[in-house]
Short mmCIF file of C-alpha atoms in Angstrom, two decimals:
data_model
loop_
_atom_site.label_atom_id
_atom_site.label_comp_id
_atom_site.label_asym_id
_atom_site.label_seq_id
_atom_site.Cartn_x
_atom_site.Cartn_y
_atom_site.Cartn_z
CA UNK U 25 5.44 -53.44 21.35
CA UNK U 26 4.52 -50.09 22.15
CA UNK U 27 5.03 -46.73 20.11
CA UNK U 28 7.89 -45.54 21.80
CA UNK U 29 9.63 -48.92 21.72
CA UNK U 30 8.98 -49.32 18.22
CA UNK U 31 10.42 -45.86 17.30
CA UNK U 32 13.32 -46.39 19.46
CA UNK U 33 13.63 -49.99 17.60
CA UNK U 34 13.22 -47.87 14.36
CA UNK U 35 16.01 -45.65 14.88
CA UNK U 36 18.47 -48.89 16.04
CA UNK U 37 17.62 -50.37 13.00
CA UNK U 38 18.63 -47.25 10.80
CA UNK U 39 21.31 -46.32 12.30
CA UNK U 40 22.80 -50.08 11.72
CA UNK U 41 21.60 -49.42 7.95
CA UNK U 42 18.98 -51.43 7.86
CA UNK U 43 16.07 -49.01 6.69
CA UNK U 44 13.82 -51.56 5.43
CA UNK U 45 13.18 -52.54 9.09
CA UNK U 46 13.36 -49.08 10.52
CA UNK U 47 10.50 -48.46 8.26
CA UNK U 48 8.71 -51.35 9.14
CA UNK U 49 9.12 -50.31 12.66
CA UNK U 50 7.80 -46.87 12.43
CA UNK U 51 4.72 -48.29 10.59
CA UNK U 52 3.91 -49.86 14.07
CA UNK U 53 4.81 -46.23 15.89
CA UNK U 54 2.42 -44.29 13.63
CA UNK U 55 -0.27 -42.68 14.69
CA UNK U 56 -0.47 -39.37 12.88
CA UNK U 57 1.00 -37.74 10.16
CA UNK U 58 1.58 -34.49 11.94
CA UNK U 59 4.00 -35.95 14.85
CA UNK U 60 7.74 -36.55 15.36
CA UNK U 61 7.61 -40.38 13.88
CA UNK U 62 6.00 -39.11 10.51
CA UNK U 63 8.88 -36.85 10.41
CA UNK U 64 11.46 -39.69 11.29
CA UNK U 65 10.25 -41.52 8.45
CA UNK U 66 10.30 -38.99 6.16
CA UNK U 67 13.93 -38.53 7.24
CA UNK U 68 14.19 -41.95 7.22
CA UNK U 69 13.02 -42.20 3.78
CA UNK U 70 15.66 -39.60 2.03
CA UNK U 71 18.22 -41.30 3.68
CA UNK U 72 17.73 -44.87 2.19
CA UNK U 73 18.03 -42.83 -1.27
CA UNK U 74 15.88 -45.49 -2.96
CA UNK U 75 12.87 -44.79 -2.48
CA UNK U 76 10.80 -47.03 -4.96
CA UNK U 77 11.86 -49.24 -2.43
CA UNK U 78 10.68 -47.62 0.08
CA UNK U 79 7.43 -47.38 -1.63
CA UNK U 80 7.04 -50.95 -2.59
CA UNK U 81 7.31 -51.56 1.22
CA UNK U 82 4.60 -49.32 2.11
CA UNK U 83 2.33 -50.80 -0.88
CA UNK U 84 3.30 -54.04 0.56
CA UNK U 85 2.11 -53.11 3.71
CA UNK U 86 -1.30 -52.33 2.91
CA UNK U 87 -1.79 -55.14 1.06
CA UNK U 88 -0.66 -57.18 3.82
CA UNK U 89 -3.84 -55.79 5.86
CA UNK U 90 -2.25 -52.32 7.29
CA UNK U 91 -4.27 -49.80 7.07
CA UNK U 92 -2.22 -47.37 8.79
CA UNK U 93 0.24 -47.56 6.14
CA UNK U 94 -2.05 -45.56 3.57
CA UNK U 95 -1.09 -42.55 5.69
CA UNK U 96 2.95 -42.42 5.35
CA UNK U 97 2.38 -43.76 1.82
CA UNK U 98 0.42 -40.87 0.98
CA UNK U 99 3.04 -38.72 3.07
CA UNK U 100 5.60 -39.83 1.32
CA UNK U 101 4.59 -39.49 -2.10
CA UNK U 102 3.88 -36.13 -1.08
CA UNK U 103 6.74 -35.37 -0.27
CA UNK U 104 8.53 -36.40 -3.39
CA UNK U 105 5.97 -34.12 -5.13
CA UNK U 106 3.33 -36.95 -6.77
CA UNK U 107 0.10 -35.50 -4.88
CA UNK U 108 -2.13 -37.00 -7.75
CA UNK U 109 -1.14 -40.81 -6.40
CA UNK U 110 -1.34 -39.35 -3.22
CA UNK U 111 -4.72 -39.03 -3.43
CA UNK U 112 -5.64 -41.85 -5.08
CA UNK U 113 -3.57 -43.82 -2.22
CA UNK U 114 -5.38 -42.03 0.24
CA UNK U 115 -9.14 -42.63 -1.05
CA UNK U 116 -7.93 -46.09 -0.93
CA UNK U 117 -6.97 -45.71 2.67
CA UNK U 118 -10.68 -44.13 3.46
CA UNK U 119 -11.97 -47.15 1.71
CA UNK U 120 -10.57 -48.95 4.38
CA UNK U 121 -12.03 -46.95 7.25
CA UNK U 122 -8.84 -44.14 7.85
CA UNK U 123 -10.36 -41.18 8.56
CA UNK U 124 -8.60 -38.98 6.10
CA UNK U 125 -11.65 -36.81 3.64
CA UNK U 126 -10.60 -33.79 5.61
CA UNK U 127 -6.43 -34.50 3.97
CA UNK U 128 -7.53 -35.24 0.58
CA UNK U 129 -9.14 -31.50 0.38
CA UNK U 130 -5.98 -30.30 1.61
CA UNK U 131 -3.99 -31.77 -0.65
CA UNK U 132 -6.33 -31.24 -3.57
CA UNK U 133 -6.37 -27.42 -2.50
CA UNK U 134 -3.04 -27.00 -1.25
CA UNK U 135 -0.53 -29.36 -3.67
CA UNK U 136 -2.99 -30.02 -7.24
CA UNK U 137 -4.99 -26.16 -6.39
CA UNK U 138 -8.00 -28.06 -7.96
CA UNK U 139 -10.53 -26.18 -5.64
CA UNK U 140 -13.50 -28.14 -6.90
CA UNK U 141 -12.75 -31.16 -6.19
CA UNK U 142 -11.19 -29.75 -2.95
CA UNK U 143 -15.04 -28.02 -2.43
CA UNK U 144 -16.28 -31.24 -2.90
CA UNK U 145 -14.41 -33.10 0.10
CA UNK U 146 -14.61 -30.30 2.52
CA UNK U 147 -18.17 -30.80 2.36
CA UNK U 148 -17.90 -34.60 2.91
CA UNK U 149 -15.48 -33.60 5.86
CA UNK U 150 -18.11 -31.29 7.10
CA UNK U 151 -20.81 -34.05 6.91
CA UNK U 152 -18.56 -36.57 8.66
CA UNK U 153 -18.45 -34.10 11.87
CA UNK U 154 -14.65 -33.59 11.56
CA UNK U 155 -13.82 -31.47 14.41
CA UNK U 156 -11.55 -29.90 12.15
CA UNK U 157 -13.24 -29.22 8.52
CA UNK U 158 -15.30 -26.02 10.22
CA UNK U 159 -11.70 -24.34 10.46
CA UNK U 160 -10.10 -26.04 7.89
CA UNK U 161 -13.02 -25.29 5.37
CA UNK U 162 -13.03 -22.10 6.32
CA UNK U 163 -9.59 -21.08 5.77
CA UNK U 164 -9.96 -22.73 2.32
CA UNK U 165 -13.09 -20.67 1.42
CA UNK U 166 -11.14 -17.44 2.65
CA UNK U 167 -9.10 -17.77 -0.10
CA UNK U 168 -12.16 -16.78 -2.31
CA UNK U 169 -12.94 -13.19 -2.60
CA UNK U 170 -16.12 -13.69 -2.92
CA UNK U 171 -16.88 -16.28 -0.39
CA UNK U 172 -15.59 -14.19 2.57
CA UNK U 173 -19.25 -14.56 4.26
CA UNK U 174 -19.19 -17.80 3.82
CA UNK U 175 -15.93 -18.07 5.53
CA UNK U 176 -16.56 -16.06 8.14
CA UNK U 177 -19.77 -18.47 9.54
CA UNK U 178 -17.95 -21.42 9.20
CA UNK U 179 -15.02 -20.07 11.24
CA UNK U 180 -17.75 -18.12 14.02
CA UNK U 181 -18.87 -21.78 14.44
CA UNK U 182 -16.09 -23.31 14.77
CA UNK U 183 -14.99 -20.73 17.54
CA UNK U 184 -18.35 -21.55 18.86
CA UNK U 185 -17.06 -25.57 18.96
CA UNK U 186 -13.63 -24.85 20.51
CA UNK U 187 -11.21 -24.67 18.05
CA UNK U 188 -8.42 -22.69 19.07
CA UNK U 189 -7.12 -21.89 15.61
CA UNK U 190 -10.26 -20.44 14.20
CA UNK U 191 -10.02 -17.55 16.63
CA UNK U 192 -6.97 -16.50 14.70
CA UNK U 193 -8.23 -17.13 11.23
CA UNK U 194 -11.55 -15.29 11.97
CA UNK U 195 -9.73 -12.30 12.74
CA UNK U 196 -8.10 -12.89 8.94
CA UNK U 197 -11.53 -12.90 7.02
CA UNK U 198 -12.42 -10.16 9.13
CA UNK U 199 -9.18 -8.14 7.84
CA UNK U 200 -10.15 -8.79 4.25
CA UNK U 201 -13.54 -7.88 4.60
CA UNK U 202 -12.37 -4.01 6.27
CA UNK U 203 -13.87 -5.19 9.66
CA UNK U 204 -10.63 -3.99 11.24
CA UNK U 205 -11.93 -3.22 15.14
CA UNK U 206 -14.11 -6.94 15.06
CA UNK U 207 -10.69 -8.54 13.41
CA UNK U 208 -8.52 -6.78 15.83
CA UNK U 209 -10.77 -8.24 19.07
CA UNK U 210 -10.90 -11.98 17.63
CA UNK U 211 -6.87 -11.91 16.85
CA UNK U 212 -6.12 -10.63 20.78
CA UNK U 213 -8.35 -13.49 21.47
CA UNK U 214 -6.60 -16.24 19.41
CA UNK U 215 -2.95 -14.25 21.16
CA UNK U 216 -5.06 -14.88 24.55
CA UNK U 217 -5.24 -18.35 23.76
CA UNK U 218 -1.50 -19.08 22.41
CA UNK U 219 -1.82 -18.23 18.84
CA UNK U 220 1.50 -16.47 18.16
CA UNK U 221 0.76 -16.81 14.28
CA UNK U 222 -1.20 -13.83 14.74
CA UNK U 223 1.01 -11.13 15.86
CA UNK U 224 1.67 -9.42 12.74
CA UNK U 225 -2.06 -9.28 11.35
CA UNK U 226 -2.51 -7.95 14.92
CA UNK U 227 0.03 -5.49 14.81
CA UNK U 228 -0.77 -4.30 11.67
CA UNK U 229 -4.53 -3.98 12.12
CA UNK U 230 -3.56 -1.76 15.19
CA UNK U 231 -1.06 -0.17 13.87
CA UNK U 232 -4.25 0.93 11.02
CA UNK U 233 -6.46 2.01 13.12
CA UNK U 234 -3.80 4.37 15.15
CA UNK U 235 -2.85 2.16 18.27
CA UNK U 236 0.86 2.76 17.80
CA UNK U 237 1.95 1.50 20.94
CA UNK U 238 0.12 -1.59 21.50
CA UNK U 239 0.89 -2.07 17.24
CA UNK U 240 4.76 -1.75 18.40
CA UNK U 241 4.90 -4.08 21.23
CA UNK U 242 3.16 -6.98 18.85
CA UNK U 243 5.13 -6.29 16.02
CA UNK U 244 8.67 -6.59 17.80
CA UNK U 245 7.57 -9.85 19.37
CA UNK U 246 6.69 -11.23 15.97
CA UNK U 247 10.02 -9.96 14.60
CA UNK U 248 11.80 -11.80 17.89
CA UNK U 249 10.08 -15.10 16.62
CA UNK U 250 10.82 -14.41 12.98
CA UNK U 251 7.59 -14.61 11.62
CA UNK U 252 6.71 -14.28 8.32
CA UNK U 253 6.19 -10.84 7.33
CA UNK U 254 7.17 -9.08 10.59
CA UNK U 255 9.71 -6.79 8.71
CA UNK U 256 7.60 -5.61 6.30
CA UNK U 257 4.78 -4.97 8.91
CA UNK U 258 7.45 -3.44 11.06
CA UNK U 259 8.56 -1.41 8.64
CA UNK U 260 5.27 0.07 7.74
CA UNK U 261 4.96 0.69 11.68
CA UNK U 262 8.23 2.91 11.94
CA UNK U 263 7.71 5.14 9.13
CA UNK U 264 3.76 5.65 10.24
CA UNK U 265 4.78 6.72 13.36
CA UNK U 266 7.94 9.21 11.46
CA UNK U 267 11.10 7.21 12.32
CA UNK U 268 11.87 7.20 8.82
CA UNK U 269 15.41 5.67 8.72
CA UNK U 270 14.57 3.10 11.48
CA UNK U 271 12.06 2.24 8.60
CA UNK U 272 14.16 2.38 5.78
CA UNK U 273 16.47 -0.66 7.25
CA UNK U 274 13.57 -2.81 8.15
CA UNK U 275 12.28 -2.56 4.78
CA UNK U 276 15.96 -3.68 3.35
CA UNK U 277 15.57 -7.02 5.71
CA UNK U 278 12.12 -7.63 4.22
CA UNK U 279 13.54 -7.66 0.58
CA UNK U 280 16.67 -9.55 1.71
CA UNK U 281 15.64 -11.86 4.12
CA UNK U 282 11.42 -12.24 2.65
CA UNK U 283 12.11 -11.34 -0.75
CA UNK U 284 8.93 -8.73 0.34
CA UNK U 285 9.18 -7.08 -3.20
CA UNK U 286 6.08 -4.78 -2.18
CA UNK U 287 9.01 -3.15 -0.40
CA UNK U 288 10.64 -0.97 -3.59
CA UNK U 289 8.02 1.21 -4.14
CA UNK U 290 7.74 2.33 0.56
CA UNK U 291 11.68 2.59 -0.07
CA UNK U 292 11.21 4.86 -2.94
CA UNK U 293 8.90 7.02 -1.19
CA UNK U 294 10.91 7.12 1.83
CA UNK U 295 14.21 7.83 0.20
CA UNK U 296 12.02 10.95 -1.56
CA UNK U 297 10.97 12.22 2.44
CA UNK U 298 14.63 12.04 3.04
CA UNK U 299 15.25 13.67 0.30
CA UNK U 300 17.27 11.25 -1.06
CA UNK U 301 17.07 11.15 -4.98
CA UNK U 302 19.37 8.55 -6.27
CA UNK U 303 18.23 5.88 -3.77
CA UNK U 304 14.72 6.72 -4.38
CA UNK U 305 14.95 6.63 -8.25
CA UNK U 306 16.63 3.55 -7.86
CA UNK U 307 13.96 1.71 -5.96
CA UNK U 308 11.40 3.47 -8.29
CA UNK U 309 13.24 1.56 -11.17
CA UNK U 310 12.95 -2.15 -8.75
CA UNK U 311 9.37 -1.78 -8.11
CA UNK U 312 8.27 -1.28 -12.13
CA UNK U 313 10.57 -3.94 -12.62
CA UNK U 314 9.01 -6.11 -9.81
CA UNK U 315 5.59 -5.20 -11.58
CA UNK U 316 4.40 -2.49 -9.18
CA UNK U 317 1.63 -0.88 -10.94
CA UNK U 318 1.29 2.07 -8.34
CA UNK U 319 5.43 1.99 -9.06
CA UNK U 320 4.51 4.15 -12.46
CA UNK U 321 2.53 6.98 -11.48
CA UNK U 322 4.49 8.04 -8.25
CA UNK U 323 7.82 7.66 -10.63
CA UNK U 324 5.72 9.98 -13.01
CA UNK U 325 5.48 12.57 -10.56
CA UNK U 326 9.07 12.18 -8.91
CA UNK U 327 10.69 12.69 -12.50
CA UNK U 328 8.06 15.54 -12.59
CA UNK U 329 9.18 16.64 -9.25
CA UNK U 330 13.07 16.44 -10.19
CA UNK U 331 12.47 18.33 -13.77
CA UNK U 332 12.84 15.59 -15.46
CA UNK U 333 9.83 15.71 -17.83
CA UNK U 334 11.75 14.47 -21.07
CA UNK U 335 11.57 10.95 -19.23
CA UNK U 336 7.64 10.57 -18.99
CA UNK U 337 6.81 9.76 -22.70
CA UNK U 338 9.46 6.70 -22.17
CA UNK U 339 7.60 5.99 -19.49
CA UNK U 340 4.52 5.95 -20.94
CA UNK U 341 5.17 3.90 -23.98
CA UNK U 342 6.40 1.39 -21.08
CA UNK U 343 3.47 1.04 -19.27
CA UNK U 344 0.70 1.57 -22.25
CA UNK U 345 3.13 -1.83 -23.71
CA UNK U 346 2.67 -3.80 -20.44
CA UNK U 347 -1.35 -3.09 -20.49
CA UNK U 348 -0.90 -1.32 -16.77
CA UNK U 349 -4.72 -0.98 -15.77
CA UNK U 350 -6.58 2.23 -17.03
CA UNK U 351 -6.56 4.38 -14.34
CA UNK U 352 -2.71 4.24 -14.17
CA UNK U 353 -2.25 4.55 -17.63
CA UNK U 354 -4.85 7.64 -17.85
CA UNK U 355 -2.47 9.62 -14.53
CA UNK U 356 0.57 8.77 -16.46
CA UNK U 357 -0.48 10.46 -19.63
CA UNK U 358 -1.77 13.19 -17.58
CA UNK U 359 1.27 13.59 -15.70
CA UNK U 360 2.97 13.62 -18.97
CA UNK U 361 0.67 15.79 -21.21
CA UNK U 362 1.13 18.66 -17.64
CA UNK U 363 4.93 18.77 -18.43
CA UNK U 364 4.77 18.80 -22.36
CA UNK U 365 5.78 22.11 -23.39
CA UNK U 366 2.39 23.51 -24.15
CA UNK U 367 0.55 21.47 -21.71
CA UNK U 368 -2.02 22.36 -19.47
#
């Protein structure tokens, strides 16, 4: 039977309520965990509502001889938030010739965050000559402030073998390392190739380095495909460039709609250029809240600004009690010790 037969049997057989065969059935459609059938089953899965059942069938499966089954086993479990016998099932499935060292460091990265263990199988990916570990390895090692170099070869060699994500991700490592122009000429590349992801780095980076207009026309696509971050970025974008209201709203749909807390402290500082006190202290008082360490010292000098010294010891105490880093702390009591009667 071929794949698309067996899916279409698949979905006959659940929609008459029999899942146990509609499972069996998209076991023969498999072929990779990132396509529609692994999704079906997935679906497929939550529906039956037992799924220890569902389970058992897949354990039964590979004991029965199918390999393929390790995969969607391993999915599943995922799924339901088990990734430590999601490995294990999938070790067993590469001890039965699946090709999946490059998943296991993902999941040991991504779902258990156990990065050395997750070193450990990128580097057996790597040796394997998965097409996909130079990228994937990358990305992982990008995550590592201090392995940005080491990042940033992998990914130049996988751009070097074709990949057309690590374009895009380049670009990335680039942007934490302050390479700004180089990131700014590998993400137009990845957007050359299809890589939407990478609009609002893009935008951004341009938007930095003073290319309003082409930082505009990036940014509003990536806010027409909703992608994460695009109001924030946005926002940044419209008050650079002095359209300081436009700005303000954009930064209100990043809190609502992102939950981008970073915006309380722009809003404060906008609401102050519009000379708009109450909002401003209001959002002064979200971003300490939020945990805003920059938050203290510009609400130091707004209550300093608005004559409203008798405030600052308070706010002191506050932040010397939440161990906000030196440098902070030292402004704040200088901001305070200016407006103490008697102070310099």
């Amino acid at each position: 039977m071929s794949e698309d037969n067996a899916a279409a049997d698949a979905e006959r057989q659940w929609a008459a309520g029999n899942h146990a065969a509609a499972l069996a059935l998209y076991l023969e459609a498999w072929t990779t965990r990132d396509d529609d059938v692994a999704e079906q089953m997935l679906d497929l899965v939550k529906d039956w509502g037992d799924t220890d059942a569902a389970l058992q069938a897949l354990s039964a499966a590979t004991a029965a001889g199918n390999s393929v089954a390790y995969e969607p086993w391993a999915d599943v479990l995922i799924q339901l938030d088990r990734p430590e016998e999601a490995v294990s099932v999938l070790q067993e499935a590469q001890r039965n010739g699946r090709d999946v060292t490059l998943w296991i460091a993902g999941v040991l990265a991504d779902e258990i965050e156990d990065r050395s263990r997750a070193d450990e199988y990128y580097r057996r990916a790597l040796a394997e000559n998965n097409p996909r570990a130079l990228n994937d390895y990358g990305v992982f090692l990008s995550e590592d402030g201090e392995r940005l170099e080491e990042a940033a070869e992998l990914l130049r060699r996988a751009v070097d073998q074709g990949d057309t994500l690590a374009a895009g991700n380049l670009g990335r490592v680039l942007l934490e390392q302050d390479k700004a122009a180089e990131a700014v000429e590998w993400l137009r590349q990845a957007l050359e190739a299809g890589d939407r992801s990478v609009l609002v780095e893009l935008g951004a980076a341009e938007n930095d380095m003073g290319d309003a207009e082409w930082a505009g026309r990036h940014l509003r696509e990536a806010l027409e495909e909703d992608l994460s971050g695009a109001r924030f970025a946005y926002a940044v974008h419209l008050a650079d460039t002095g359209a300081l209201r436009e700005a303000v709203t954009y930064y209100e749909a990043a809190l609502d709609q992102d939950e981008e807390t970073n915006s309380y402290l722009n809003l404060a500082l906008l609401h102050e250029d519009l000379e708009q006190p109450e909002q401003a202290d209001r959002r002064y008082r979200d971003a300490i809240e939020h945990g805003d360490e920059e938050a203290f010292t510009h609400y130091a000098q707004f209550l300093a600004d608005q004559d409203r010294a008798e405030e600052l010891g308070t706010l002191v105490t506050r932040a010397a009690a939440l161990e906000l880093a030196p440098e902070h702390l030292a402004e704040l009591r200088r901001l305070a010790s200016k407006d103490r009667p008697g102070g310099v």
